[in-house]
mmCIF file of C-alpha atoms in Angstrom:
data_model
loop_
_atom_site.group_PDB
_atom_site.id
_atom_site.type_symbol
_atom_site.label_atom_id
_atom_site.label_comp_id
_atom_site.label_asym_id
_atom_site.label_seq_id
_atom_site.Cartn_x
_atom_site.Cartn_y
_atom_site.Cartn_z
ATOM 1 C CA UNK A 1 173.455 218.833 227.314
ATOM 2 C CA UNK A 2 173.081 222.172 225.918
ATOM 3 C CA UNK A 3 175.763 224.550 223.493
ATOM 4 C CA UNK A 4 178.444 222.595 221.877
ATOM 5 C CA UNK A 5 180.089 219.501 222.940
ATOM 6 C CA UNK A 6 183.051 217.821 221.414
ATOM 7 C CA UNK A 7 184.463 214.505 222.123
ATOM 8 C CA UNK A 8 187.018 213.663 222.786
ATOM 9 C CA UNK A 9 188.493 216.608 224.514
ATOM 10 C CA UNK A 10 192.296 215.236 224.833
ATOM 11 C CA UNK A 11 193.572 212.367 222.055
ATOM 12 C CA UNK A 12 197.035 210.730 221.400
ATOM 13 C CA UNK A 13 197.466 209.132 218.482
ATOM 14 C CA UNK A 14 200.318 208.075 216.141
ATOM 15 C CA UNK A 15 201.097 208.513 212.671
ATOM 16 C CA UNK A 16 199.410 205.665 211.465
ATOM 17 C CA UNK A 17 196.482 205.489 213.435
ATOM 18 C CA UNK A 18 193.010 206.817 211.887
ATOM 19 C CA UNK A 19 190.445 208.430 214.738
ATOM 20 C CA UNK A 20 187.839 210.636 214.513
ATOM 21 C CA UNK A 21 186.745 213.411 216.240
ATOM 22 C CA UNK A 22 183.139 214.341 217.314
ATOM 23 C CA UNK A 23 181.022 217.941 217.782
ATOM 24 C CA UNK A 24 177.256 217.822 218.537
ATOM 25 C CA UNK A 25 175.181 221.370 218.696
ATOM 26 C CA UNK A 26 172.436 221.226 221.095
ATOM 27 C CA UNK A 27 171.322 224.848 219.262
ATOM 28 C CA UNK A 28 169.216 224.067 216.441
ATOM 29 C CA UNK A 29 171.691 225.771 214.074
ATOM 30 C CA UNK A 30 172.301 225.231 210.456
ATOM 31 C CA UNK A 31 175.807 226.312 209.954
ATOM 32 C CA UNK A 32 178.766 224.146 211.337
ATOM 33 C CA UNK A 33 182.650 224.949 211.620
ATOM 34 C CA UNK A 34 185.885 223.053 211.976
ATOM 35 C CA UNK A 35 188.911 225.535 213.371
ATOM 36 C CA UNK A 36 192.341 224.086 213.580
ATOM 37 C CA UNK A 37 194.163 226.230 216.940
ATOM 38 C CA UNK A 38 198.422 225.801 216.798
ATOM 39 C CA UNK A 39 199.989 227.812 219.626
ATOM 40 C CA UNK A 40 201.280 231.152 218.359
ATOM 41 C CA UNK A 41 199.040 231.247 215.278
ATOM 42 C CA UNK A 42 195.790 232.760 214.600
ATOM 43 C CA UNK A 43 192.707 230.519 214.244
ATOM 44 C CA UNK A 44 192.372 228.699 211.065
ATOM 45 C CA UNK A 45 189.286 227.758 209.460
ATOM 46 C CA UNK A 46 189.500 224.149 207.958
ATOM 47 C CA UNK A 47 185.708 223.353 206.649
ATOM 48 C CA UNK A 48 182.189 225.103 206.867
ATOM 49 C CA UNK A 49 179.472 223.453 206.596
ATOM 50 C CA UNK A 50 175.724 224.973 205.883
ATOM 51 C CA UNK A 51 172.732 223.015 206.017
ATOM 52 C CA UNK A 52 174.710 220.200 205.575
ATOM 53 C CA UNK A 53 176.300 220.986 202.390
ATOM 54 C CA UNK A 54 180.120 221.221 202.412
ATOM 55 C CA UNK A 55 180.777 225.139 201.666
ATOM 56 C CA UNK A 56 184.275 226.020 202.619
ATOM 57 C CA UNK A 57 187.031 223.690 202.509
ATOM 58 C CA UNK A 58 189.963 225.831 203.737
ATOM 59 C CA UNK A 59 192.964 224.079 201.596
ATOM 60 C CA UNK A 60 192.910 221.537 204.046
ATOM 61 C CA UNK A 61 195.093 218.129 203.333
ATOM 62 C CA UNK A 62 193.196 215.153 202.726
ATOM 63 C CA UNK A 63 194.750 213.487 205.652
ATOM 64 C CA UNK A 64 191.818 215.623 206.975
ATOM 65 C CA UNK A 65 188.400 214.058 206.284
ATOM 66 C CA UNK A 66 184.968 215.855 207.145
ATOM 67 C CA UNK A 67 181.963 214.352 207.595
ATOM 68 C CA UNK A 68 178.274 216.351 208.646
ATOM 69 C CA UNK A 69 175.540 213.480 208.350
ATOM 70 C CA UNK A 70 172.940 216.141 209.904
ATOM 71 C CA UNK A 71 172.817 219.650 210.942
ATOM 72 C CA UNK A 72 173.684 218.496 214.621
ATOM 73 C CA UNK A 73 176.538 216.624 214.148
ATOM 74 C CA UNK A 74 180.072 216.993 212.239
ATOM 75 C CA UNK A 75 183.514 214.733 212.573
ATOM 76 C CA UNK A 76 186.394 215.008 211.728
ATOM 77 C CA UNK A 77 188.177 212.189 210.078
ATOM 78 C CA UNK A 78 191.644 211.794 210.949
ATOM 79 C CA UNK A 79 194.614 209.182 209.073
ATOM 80 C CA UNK A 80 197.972 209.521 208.857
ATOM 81 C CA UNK A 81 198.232 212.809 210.311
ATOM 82 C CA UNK A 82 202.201 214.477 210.956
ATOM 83 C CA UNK A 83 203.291 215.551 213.839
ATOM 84 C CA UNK A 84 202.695 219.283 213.027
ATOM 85 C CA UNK A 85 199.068 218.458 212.852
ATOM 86 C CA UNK A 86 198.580 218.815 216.749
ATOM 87 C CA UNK A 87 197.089 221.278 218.252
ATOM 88 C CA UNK A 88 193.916 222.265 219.242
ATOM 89 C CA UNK A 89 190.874 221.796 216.820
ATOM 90 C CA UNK A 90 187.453 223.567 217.783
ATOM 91 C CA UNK A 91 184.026 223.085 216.519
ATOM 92 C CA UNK A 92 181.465 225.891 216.465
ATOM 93 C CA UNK A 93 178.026 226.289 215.392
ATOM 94 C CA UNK A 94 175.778 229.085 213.837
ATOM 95 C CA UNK A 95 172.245 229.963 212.761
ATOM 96 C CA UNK A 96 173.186 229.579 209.175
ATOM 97 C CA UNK A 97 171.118 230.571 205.775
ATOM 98 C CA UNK A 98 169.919 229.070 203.346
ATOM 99 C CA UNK A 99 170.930 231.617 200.867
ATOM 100 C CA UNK A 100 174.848 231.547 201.638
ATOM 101 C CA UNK A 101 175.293 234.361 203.894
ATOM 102 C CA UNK A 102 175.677 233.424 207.731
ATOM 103 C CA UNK A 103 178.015 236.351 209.510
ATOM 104 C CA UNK A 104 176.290 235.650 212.451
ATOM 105 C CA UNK A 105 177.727 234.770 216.379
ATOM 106 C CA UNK A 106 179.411 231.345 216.031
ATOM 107 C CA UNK A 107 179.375 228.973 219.312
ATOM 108 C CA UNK A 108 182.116 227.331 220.212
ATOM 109 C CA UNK A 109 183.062 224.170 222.492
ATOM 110 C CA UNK A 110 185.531 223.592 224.382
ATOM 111 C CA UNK A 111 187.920 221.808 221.813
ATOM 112 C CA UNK A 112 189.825 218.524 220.944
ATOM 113 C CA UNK A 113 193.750 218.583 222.282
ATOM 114 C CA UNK A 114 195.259 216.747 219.605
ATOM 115 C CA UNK A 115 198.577 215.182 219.779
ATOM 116 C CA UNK A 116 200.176 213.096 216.841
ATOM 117 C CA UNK A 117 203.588 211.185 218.365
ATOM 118 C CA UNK B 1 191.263 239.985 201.529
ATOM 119 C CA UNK B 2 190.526 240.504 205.225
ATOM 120 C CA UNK B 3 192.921 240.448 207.207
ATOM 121 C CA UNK B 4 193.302 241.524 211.262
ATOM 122 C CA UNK B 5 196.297 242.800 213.018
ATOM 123 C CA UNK B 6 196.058 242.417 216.875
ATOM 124 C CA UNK B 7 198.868 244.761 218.338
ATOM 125 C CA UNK B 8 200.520 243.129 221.402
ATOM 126 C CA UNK B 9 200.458 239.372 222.071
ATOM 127 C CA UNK B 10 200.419 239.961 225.597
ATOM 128 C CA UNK B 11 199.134 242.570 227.914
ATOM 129 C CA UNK B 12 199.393 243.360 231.305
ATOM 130 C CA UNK B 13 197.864 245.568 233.927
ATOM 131 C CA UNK B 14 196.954 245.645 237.672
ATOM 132 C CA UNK B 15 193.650 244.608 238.925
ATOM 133 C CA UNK B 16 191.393 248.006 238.570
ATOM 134 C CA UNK B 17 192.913 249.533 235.841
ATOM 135 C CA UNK B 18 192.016 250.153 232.018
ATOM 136 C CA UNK B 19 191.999 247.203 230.067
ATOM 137 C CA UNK B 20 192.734 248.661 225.917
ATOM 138 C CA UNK B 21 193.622 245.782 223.915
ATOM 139 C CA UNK B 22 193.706 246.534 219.725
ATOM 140 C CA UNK B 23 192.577 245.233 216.646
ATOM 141 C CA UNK B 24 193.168 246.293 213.406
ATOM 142 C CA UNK B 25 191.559 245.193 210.347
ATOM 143 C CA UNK B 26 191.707 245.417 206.565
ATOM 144 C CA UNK B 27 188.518 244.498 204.513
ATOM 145 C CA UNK B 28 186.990 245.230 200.861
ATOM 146 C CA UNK B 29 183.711 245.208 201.948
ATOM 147 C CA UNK B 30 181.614 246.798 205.170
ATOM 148 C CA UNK B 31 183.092 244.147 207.933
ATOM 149 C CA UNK B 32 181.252 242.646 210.392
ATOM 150 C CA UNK B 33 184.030 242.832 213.613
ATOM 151 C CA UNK B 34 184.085 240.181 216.458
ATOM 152 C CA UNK B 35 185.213 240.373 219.749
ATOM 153 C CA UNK B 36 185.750 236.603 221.550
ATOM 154 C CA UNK B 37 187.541 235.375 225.167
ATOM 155 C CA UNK B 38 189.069 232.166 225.240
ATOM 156 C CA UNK B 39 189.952 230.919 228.680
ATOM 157 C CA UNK B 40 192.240 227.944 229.919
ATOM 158 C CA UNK B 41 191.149 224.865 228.398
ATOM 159 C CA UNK B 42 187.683 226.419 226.976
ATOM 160 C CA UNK B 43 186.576 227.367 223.752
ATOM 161 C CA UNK B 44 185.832 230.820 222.693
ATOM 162 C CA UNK B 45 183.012 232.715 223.708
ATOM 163 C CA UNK B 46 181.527 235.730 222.225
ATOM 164 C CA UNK B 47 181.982 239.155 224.090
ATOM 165 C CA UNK B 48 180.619 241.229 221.352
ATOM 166 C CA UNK B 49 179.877 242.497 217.930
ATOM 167 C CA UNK B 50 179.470 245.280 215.571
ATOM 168 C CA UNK B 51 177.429 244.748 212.914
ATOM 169 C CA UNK B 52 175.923 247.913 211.710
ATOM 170 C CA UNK B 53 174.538 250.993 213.529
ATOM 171 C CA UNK B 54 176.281 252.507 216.518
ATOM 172 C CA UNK B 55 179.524 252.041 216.810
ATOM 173 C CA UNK B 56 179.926 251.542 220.648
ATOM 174 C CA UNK B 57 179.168 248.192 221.198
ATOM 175 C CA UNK B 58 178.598 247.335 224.925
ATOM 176 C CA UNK B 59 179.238 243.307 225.464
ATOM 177 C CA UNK B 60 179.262 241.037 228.369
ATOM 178 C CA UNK B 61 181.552 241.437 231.298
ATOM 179 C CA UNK B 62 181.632 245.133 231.441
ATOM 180 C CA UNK B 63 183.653 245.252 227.902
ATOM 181 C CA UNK B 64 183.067 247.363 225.054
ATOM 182 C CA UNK B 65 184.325 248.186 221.852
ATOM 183 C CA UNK B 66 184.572 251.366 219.213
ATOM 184 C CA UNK B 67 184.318 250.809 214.971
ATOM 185 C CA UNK B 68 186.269 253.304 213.548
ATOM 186 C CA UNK B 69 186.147 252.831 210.097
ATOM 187 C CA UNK B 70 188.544 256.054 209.623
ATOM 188 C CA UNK B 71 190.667 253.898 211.316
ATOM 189 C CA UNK B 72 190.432 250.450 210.297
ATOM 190 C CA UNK B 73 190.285 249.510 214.252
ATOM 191 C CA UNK B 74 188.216 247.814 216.340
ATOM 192 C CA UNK B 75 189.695 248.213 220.330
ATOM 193 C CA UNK B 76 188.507 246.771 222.940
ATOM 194 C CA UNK B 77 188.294 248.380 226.252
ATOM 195 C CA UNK B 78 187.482 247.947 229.881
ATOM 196 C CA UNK B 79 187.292 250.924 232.682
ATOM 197 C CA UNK B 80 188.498 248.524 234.972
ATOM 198 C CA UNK B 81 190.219 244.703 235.112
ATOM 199 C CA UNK B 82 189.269 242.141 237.251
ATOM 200 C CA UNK B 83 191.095 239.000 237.910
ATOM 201 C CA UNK B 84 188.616 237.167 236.298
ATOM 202 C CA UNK B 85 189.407 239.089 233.044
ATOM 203 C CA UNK B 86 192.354 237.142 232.486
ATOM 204 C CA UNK B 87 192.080 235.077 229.499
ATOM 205 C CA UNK B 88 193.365 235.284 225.574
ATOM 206 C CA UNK B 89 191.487 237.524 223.495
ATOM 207 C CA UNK B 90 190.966 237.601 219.592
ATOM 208 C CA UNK B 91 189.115 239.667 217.272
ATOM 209 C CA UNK B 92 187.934 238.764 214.000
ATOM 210 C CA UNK B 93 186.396 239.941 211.012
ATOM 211 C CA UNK B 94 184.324 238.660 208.515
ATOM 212 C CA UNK B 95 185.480 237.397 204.858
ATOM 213 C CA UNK B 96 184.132 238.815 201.794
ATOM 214 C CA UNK B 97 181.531 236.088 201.464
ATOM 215 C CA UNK B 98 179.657 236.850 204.911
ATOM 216 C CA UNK B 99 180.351 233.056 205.011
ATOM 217 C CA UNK B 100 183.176 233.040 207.784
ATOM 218 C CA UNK B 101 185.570 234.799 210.456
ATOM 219 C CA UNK B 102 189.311 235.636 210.065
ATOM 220 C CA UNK B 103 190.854 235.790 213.663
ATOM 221 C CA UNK B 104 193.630 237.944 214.654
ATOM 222 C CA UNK B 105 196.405 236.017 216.564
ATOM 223 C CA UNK B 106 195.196 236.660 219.738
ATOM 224 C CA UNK B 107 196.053 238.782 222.847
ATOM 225 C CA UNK B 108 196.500 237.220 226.246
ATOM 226 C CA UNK B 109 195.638 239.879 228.870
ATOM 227 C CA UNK B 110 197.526 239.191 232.368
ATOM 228 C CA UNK B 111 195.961 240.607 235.561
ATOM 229 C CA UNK B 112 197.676 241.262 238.542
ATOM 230 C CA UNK B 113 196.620 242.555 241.853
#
């Protein structure tokens, strides 16, 4: 598996329900990205992580819940989300530094089509 | 704050002509500009960047783009579309940190033969 893979790529879930989403980099990168992708609305950036230390945190609602147990992996926590909530939510990756500053190419994958009934 | 105006939510053209699609951006510090392609049911992948130094940048695809800092702009071009070209495309610019991208809103670009 190379780049980065998220899982799953389509989910359905109701109000009450609690899932979690899943992004793996195959990269060796240090720097990992939650976006949050609504039709008709630019990308917005819910949580950065660097080296796998919580950086940004985007004035996302709790009902959002990150989670980056290594530089490889990050998830998404998800309970009691609203029905505005879905949309698409991308993962990307990037070298990352140590000293704060990463403005480097981020990798993407493919996404997670959410959809909260 | 940074900010990025993309002018046009949708473009079209005919197969063989000039692709132009613009972006606009407002930022308190020397930006760092970001060209991506998103296509059906993929995530987004990088066409190019400016960081510093010249400001042609030549990217994948045939694509380029011009920093104009006189400007504030950042266009994308292409001589000449191909089908394959069609796709949403969003520029971005980095925050004041150098810790993440803003994206414009996106611009889907429409080929037809």
């Amino acid at each position: 598996e190379t780049g980065v893979t998220q899982t799953p790529r389509h989910l359905v879930m109701g109000m009450t329900n609690k899932k979690s989403l899943k992004c793996e980099q195959h990269l060796g990168h240090n720097a990992m990205y939650w976006y949050k992708q609504s039709a008709k609305k630019p990308l917005e950036l819910m949580f950065v992580y660097n080296f796998k230390e919580q950086t940004e945190n985007n004035s996302v609602p709790s009902r959002f819940s990150p989670e980056c147990p290594n530089s490889s992996h990050l998830f998404l926590h998800l309970h009691t989300l609203q029905p505005e909530d879905s949309a698409l939510y991308l993962c990307a990756s990037s070298q990352g530094s140590a000293s704060g500053g990463m403005v480097e190419t981020q990798y993407f994958g493919p996404g997670t089509r959410l959809l909260v009934l | 704050a940074q900010s990025v105006t993309q002018l046009g939510s949708h473009v079209s053209v005919s197969e063989g002509a000039l692709v132009l699609l613009r972006c606009n951006y407002s930022s308190s510090v020397p930006p760092y500009l970001f060209w991506y392609v998103q296509y059906p049911n993929q995530g987004l992948q990088l066409l190019l960047k400016y960081t510093t130094g010249a400001t042609l940048v030549k990217g994948i695809n045939g694509f380029e783009a011009e920093f104009k800092k006189s400007e504030t702009s950042f266009h994308l071009t292409k001589p000449s579309a191909h089908m394959s070209d069609a796709a949403e495309y969003f520029c971005a610019v980095s925050n004041q940190a150098g810790t993440a991208l803003i994206f414009g809103k996106g611009t889907t670009l429409s080929v037809s033969s």
